[in-house]
Amino acid sequence: PTDFAGKNVLVEVLGAGRRVAQAYYANSLKVQLVEQYGRLQVRHAETGRPLAKVYVKVYAETPEGPRFFKDGYTDLRGKFDYTSLNTDDIGSVSEFAVLVMSDDDGAVVKTGKPPQQ
């Protein structure tokens, strides 16, 4: 519906005794995860230009459950290293969930495996 065009929505479908919900994030972001290096790049989906100062928040799936891992902003090239820390905590991570959020261009969530050590 036009009321929801350009808005973040949660779509829920009920049928045959099942309920399935899926989030849809309206955005103009093109996010590329490079899992082997633990880096990402954010570009504008239409123009292809790198987006600086885009907020990135990273959660890690660990044996103890999900936990906050790292956050920060993309650099002038639209890049962010989402796995590097000054500790060796990455050894227990099985998967990352990465929220990429721009004030002007919306938000998107990506998942990725940690780089091989």
Coordinates of N, CA, C and O in Angstrom, one line a residue:
P1 N 0.8 -1.2 0.0 CA 0.0 0.0 0.0 C 0.9 1.3 0.0 O 2.0 1.3 0.6
T2 N 0.4 2.3 -0.6 CA 1.1 3.6 -0.7 C 1.4 4.2 0.6 O 2.4 4.9 0.8
D3 N 0.6 3.9 1.7 CA 0.8 4.4 3.0 C 2.1 3.9 3.6 O 2.8 4.5 4.4
F4 N 2.6 2.7 3.1 CA 3.8 2.1 3.6 C 5.0 2.2 2.7 O 6.1 1.7 3.0
A5 N 4.8 2.9 1.6 CA 6.0 3.0 0.6 C 7.1 3.8 1.3 O 6.8 4.9 1.9
G6 N 8.3 3.3 1.2 CA 9.4 4.0 1.8 C 9.5 3.9 3.3 O 10.3 4.6 4.0
K7 N 8.7 3.0 4.0 CA 8.7 2.9 5.4 C 9.3 1.5 5.8 O 9.1 0.5 5.0
N8 N 9.8 1.4 7.0 CA 10.2 0.1 7.5 C 8.9 -0.6 8.0 O 8.2 0.0 8.7
V9 N 8.7 -1.9 7.7 CA 7.5 -2.6 8.1 C 7.9 -4.0 8.5 O 8.9 -4.5 8.1
L10 N 7.0 -4.6 9.3 CA 7.0 -6.0 9.6 C 5.9 -6.6 8.9 O 4.7 -6.3 9.2
V11 N 6.2 -7.6 8.0 CA 5.1 -8.2 7.2 C 4.9 -9.6 7.9 O 5.8 -10.4 8.1
E12 N 3.6 -9.8 8.2 CA 3.2 -11.1 8.9 C 2.2 -11.8 8.0 O 1.2 -11.2 7.6
V13 N 2.4 -13.1 7.8 CA 1.5 -13.9 7.0 C 1.0 -15.0 7.9 O 1.7 -15.7 8.6
L14 N -0.4 -15.2 7.9 CA -1.0 -16.2 8.7 C -1.7 -17.1 7.7 O -2.5 -16.7 6.8
G15 N -1.6 -18.5 7.9 CA -2.3 -19.4 7.0 C -1.9 -20.8 7.3 O -0.8 -21.1 7.7
A16 N -2.9 -21.7 7.1 CA -2.6 -23.1 7.3 C -2.0 -23.4 8.7 O -1.2 -24.3 8.8
G17 N -2.4 -22.7 9.7 CA -2.0 -22.9 11.1 C -0.5 -22.4 11.3 O 0.0 -22.7 12.4
R18 N 0.0 -21.7 10.4 CA 1.4 -21.1 10.6 C 1.4 -19.6 10.6 O 0.5 -19.0 10.0
R19 N 2.3 -19.1 11.3 CA 2.5 -17.6 11.3 C 4.0 -17.3 11.0 O 4.9 -17.9 11.6
V20 N 4.2 -16.5 10.0 CA 5.6 -16.2 9.6 C 5.7 -14.7 9.5 O 4.8 -14.0 8.9
A21 N 6.7 -14.1 10.1 CA 6.9 -12.7 10.1 C 8.3 -12.4 9.5 O 9.3 -13.1 9.8
Q22 N 8.4 -11.3 8.7 CA 9.7 -10.9 8.1 C 9.7 -9.4 8.1 O 8.8 -8.7 7.7
A23 N 10.9 -8.8 8.6 CA 11.1 -7.4 8.6 C 11.5 -7.0 7.2 O 12.3 -7.7 6.5
Y24 N 11.0 -5.8 6.8 CA 11.4 -5.2 5.5 C 11.9 -3.8 5.8 O 11.2 -3.0 6.4
Y25 N 13.2 -3.5 5.5 CA 13.8 -2.2 5.8 C 13.9 -1.4 4.5 O 14.6 -1.8 3.6
A26 N 13.1 -0.3 4.4 CA 13.2 0.5 3.2 C 14.5 1.3 3.3 O 14.8 1.9 4.3
N27 N 15.3 1.2 2.2 CA 16.6 1.8 2.3 C 17.1 2.0 0.8 O 16.6 1.5 -0.1
S28 N 18.1 2.9 0.7 CA 18.9 3.1 -0.5 C 20.3 2.8 -0.3 O 21.2 3.5 -0.7
L29 N 20.6 1.7 0.4 CA 21.9 1.3 0.8 C 22.3 0.0 0.0 O 21.5 -0.9 -0.1
K30 N 23.5 0.0 -0.4 CA 24.1 -1.2 -1.0 C 25.3 -1.6 -0.1 O 26.3 -0.9 0.0
V31 N 25.1 -2.6 0.7 CA 26.1 -3.0 1.7 C 26.8 -4.3 1.2 O 26.1 -5.3 0.9
Q32 N 28.1 -4.3 1.1 CA 28.8 -5.5 0.7 C 29.7 -5.9 1.9 O 30.6 -5.2 2.4
L33 N 29.5 -7.1 2.4 CA 30.3 -7.7 3.4 C 31.4 -8.5 2.7 O 31.1 -9.3 1.8
V34 N 32.6 -8.3 3.2 CA 33.7 -9.1 2.7 C 34.1 -10.0 3.9 O 35.0 -9.6 4.7
E35 N 33.5 -11.2 4.0 CA 33.6 -12.0 5.2 C 35.1 -12.5 5.5 O 35.5 -12.6 6.6
Q36 N 35.9 -12.7 4.4 CA 37.2 -13.2 4.7 C 38.1 -12.2 5.3 O 39.1 -12.6 5.9
Y37 N 37.8 -10.9 5.3 CA 38.5 -9.9 5.9 C 37.8 -9.2 7.1 O 38.3 -8.4 7.8
G38 N 36.5 -9.5 7.2 CA 35.7 -8.9 8.3 C 35.5 -7.4 8.1 O 35.4 -6.6 9.0
R39 N 35.3 -7.0 6.8 CA 35.1 -5.6 6.5 C 33.8 -5.5 5.7 O 33.3 -6.4 5.1
L40 N 33.2 -4.3 5.7 CA 32.1 -4.0 4.9 C 32.3 -2.7 4.2 O 33.1 -1.8 4.6
Q41 N 31.5 -2.5 3.1 CA 31.5 -1.2 2.4 C 30.1 -0.8 2.2 O 29.3 -1.7 1.8
V42 N 29.8 0.5 2.4 CA 28.4 1.0 2.2 C 28.4 2.0 1.1 O 29.2 2.9 1.1
R43 N 27.6 1.8 0.1 CA 27.4 2.7 -1.1 C 26.0 3.0 -1.2 O 25.1 2.3 -0.8
H44 N 25.7 4.2 -1.9 CA 24.3 4.5 -2.2 C 23.9 3.6 -3.3 O 24.6 3.4 -4.3
A45 N 22.7 3.0 -3.2 CA 22.2 2.0 -4.1 C 22.1 2.6 -5.5 O 22.3 1.9 -6.5
E46 N 21.6 3.8 -5.7 CA 21.4 4.4 -7.0 C 22.6 5.0 -7.6 O 22.9 4.8 -8.8
T47 N 23.4 5.8 -6.8 CA 24.5 6.5 -7.4 C 25.8 5.7 -7.3 O 26.8 6.0 -8.1
G48 N 25.9 4.8 -6.4 CA 27.1 4.0 -6.2 C 28.2 4.7 -5.4 O 29.3 4.2 -5.2
R49 N 27.9 5.9 -5.0 CA 29.0 6.7 -4.2 C 29.1 6.1 -2.8 O 28.1 5.7 -2.2
P50 N 30.3 6.1 -2.3 CA 30.6 5.6 -0.9 C 29.9 6.5 0.1 O 29.9 7.7 -0.1
L51 N 29.4 5.9 1.2 CA 28.7 6.7 2.2 C 29.5 6.7 3.5 O 29.7 5.7 4.1
A52 N 30.0 7.9 3.8 CA 30.7 8.1 5.1 C 29.7 8.4 6.2 O 28.6 8.8 6.0
K53 N 30.2 8.2 7.4 CA 29.5 8.5 8.7 C 28.2 7.7 8.8 O 27.2 8.2 9.3
V54 N 28.1 6.5 8.3 CA 27.0 5.6 8.4 C 27.2 4.8 9.7 O 28.3 4.2 9.8
Y55 N 26.2 4.7 10.6 CA 26.4 4.0 11.8 C 26.3 2.5 11.6 O 25.5 2.0 10.9
V56 N 27.2 1.7 12.2 CA 27.3 0.3 12.1 C 27.3 -0.3 13.5 O 28.1 0.1 14.4
K57 N 26.4 -1.2 13.8 CA 26.4 -1.9 15.1 C 26.4 -3.4 14.9 O 25.7 -3.9 14.1
V58 N 27.3 -4.1 15.6 CA 27.6 -5.5 15.3 C 27.3 -6.3 16.6 O 27.7 -6.0 17.7
Y59 N 26.6 -7.4 16.4 CA 26.3 -8.4 17.4 C 26.9 -9.7 17.0 O 27.0 -10.0 15.8
A60 N 27.4 -10.5 18.0 CA 28.0 -11.8 17.7 C 27.2 -12.9 18.3 O 26.8 -12.8 19.5
E61 N 27.1 -14.0 17.6 CA 26.5 -15.2 18.2 C 27.7 -16.0 18.7 O 28.6 -16.4 18.0
T62 N 27.6 -16.3 20.1 CA 28.6 -17.0 20.8 C 28.0 -18.2 21.5 O 26.8 -18.3 21.5
P63 N 28.8 -19.1 22.0 CA 28.2 -20.2 22.8 C 27.3 -19.8 24.0 O 26.4 -20.5 24.4
E64 N 27.6 -18.6 24.5 CA 26.8 -18.1 25.6 C 25.6 -17.3 25.1 O 24.8 -16.9 25.9
G65 N 25.4 -17.2 23.8 CA 24.2 -16.5 23.2 C 24.7 -15.3 22.5 O 25.9 -14.9 22.5
P66 N 23.7 -14.5 22.0 CA 24.1 -13.3 21.2 C 24.6 -12.2 22.2 O 24.1 -12.1 23.3
R67 N 25.6 -11.4 21.7 CA 26.1 -10.3 22.6 C 26.6 -9.2 21.7 O 27.0 -9.4 20.5
F68 N 26.5 -8.0 22.2 CA 27.1 -6.8 21.5 C 28.6 -7.1 21.3 O 29.3 -7.6 22.2
F69 N 29.1 -6.7 20.1 CA 30.5 -7.0 19.7 C 31.2 -5.7 19.5 O 32.3 -5.5 20.0
K70 N 30.6 -4.8 18.7 CA 31.3 -3.6 18.3 C 30.4 -2.6 17.6 O 29.4 -3.0 17.0
D71 N 30.7 -1.3 17.6 CA 29.9 -0.3 16.8 C 30.9 0.8 16.4 O 32.0 0.9 16.9
G72 N 30.4 1.6 15.5 CA 31.2 2.7 15.0 C 30.6 3.3 13.7 O 29.4 3.0 13.4
Y73 N 31.4 4.0 13.0 CA 30.9 4.7 11.7 C 31.8 4.4 10.6 O 33.0 4.2 10.7
T74 N 31.2 4.3 9.4 CA 32.0 4.1 8.2 C 33.0 5.3 8.0 O 32.7 6.4 8.4
D75 N 34.1 5.0 7.3 CA 35.1 6.1 7.0 C 34.7 6.8 5.8 O 33.6 6.6 5.2
L76 N 35.6 7.7 5.3 CA 35.3 8.5 4.1 C 35.1 7.6 2.8 O 34.5 8.1 1.9
R77 N 35.6 6.4 2.9 CA 35.5 5.5 1.7 C 34.2 4.6 1.9 O 34.0 3.7 1.0
G78 N 33.5 4.8 2.9 CA 32.3 4.0 3.2 C 32.6 2.7 3.8 O 31.8 1.8 3.7
K79 N 33.8 2.5 4.3 CA 34.3 1.2 4.8 C 34.3 1.1 6.3 O 34.5 2.2 7.0
F80 N 34.1 -0.1 6.9 CA 34.1 -0.3 8.3 C 34.6 -1.7 8.6 O 34.2 -2.7 7.9
D81 N 35.6 -1.9 9.5 CA 36.1 -3.2 9.9 C 35.2 -3.7 11.1 O 35.3 -3.1 12.2
Y82 N 34.4 -4.7 10.8 CA 33.4 -5.1 11.8 C 33.9 -6.2 12.7 O 33.1 -6.6 13.6
T83 N 35.1 -6.7 12.6 CA 35.5 -7.8 13.4 C 36.8 -7.5 14.3 O 37.0 -8.3 15.2
S84 N 37.5 -6.5 14.0 CA 38.8 -6.3 14.7 C 38.5 -5.7 16.1 O 37.8 -4.7 16.2
L85 N 39.1 -6.3 17.1 CA 39.1 -5.8 18.4 C 40.5 -5.9 19.0 O 41.3 -6.6 18.4
N86 N 40.7 -5.3 20.2 CA 42.0 -5.5 20.8 C 42.0 -6.7 21.7 O 42.9 -6.8 22.5
T87 N 41.1 -7.6 21.6 CA 41.0 -8.8 22.3 C 40.9 -10.0 21.4 O 40.8 -9.8 20.2
D88 N 40.9 -11.2 21.9 CA 40.8 -12.4 21.1 C 39.4 -12.9 21.1 O 39.2 -14.1 20.9
D89 N 38.4 -12.1 21.4 CA 37.0 -12.6 21.5 C 36.4 -13.2 20.2 O 35.4 -13.9 20.3
I90 N 37.0 -12.9 19.1 CA 36.4 -13.4 17.9 C 36.5 -14.9 17.8 O 35.7 -15.6 17.0
G91 N 37.4 -15.6 18.5 CA 37.5 -17.0 18.5 C 36.3 -17.8 18.8 O 36.1 -18.9 18.4
S92 N 35.4 -17.2 19.7 CA 34.2 -17.9 20.1 C 32.9 -17.5 19.2 O 31.8 -18.0 19.5
V93 N 33.1 -16.7 18.2 CA 32.0 -16.2 17.4 C 31.7 -17.2 16.3 O 32.6 -17.6 15.5
S94 N 30.4 -17.5 16.1 CA 30.0 -18.4 15.0 C 29.4 -17.6 13.9 O 29.4 -18.0 12.8
E95 N 28.8 -16.4 14.2 CA 28.1 -15.6 13.2 C 28.0 -14.2 13.7 O 27.9 -13.9 14.9
F96 N 28.0 -13.2 12.8 CA 27.8 -11.8 13.1 C 26.4 -11.3 12.5 O 26.0 -11.8 11.4
A97 N 25.8 -10.5 13.2 CA 24.6 -9.7 12.7 C 25.0 -8.3 12.7 O 25.5 -7.7 13.8
V98 N 24.9 -7.6 11.6 CA 25.4 -6.3 11.4 C 24.3 -5.3 11.0 O 23.7 -5.5 9.9
L99 N 24.0 -4.3 11.8 CA 23.0 -3.3 11.5 C 23.7 -2.1 10.9 O 24.7 -1.6 11.5
V100 N 23.3 -1.7 9.7 CA 23.9 -0.6 9.0 C 22.8 0.5 8.9 O 21.7 0.2 8.4
M101 N 23.0 1.7 9.5 CA 21.9 2.6 9.7 C 22.3 4.0 9.3 O 23.3 4.6 9.8
S102 N 21.6 4.6 8.3 CA 21.9 5.9 7.8 C 20.7 6.8 8.1 O 19.6 6.4 7.8
D103 N 21.0 8.1 8.5 CA 19.9 9.0 8.8 C 19.1 9.3 7.5 O 17.9 9.4 7.5
D104 N 19.8 9.4 6.4 CA 19.2 9.8 5.1 C 18.8 8.6 4.3 O 17.9 8.8 3.4
D105 N 19.4 7.5 4.4 CA 19.2 6.4 3.4 C 18.7 5.1 4.0 O 18.6 4.1 3.3
G106 N 18.2 5.1 5.2 CA 17.5 4.0 5.8 C 18.5 3.0 6.5 O 19.6 3.4 6.9
A107 N 18.0 1.8 6.7 CA 18.8 0.8 7.4 C 18.7 -0.6 6.8 O 17.7 -0.9 6.0
V108 N 19.6 -1.4 7.1 CA 19.6 -2.8 6.6 C 20.4 -3.7 7.6 O 21.3 -3.2 8.3
V109 N 20.0 -4.9 7.7 CA 20.7 -5.9 8.6 C 21.3 -7.0 7.7 O 20.6 -7.5 6.9
K110 N 22.6 -7.3 7.9 CA 23.3 -8.3 7.2 C 23.8 -9.3 8.2 O 24.1 -8.9 9.3
T111 N 24.1 -10.5 7.8 CA 24.7 -11.5 8.6 C 25.9 -12.1 7.9 O 25.9 -12.1 6.6
G112 N 26.9 -12.5 8.6 CA 28.1 -13.0 8.0 C 28.9 -13.9 9.0 O 28.8 -13.7 10.2
K113 N 29.7 -14.8 8.5 CA 30.6 -15.6 9.3 C 31.9 -14.9 9.6 O 32.3 -14.0 8.9
P114 N 32.5 -15.2 10.7 CA 33.8 -14.6 11.0 C 34.9 -15.0 10.1 O 34.8 -16.1 9.5
P115 N 35.9 -14.2 9.9 CA 37.0 -14.6 9.0 C 37.8 -15.8 9.6 O 37.8 -16.0 10.8
Q116 N 38.3 -16.5 8.7 CA 39.2 -17.7 9.1 C 40.4 -17.2 9.8 O 41.0 -16.2 9.3
Q117 N 40.8 -17.8 10.9 CA 42.0 -17.3 11.6 C 43.2 -18.1 11.2 O 43.3 -19.2 10.9

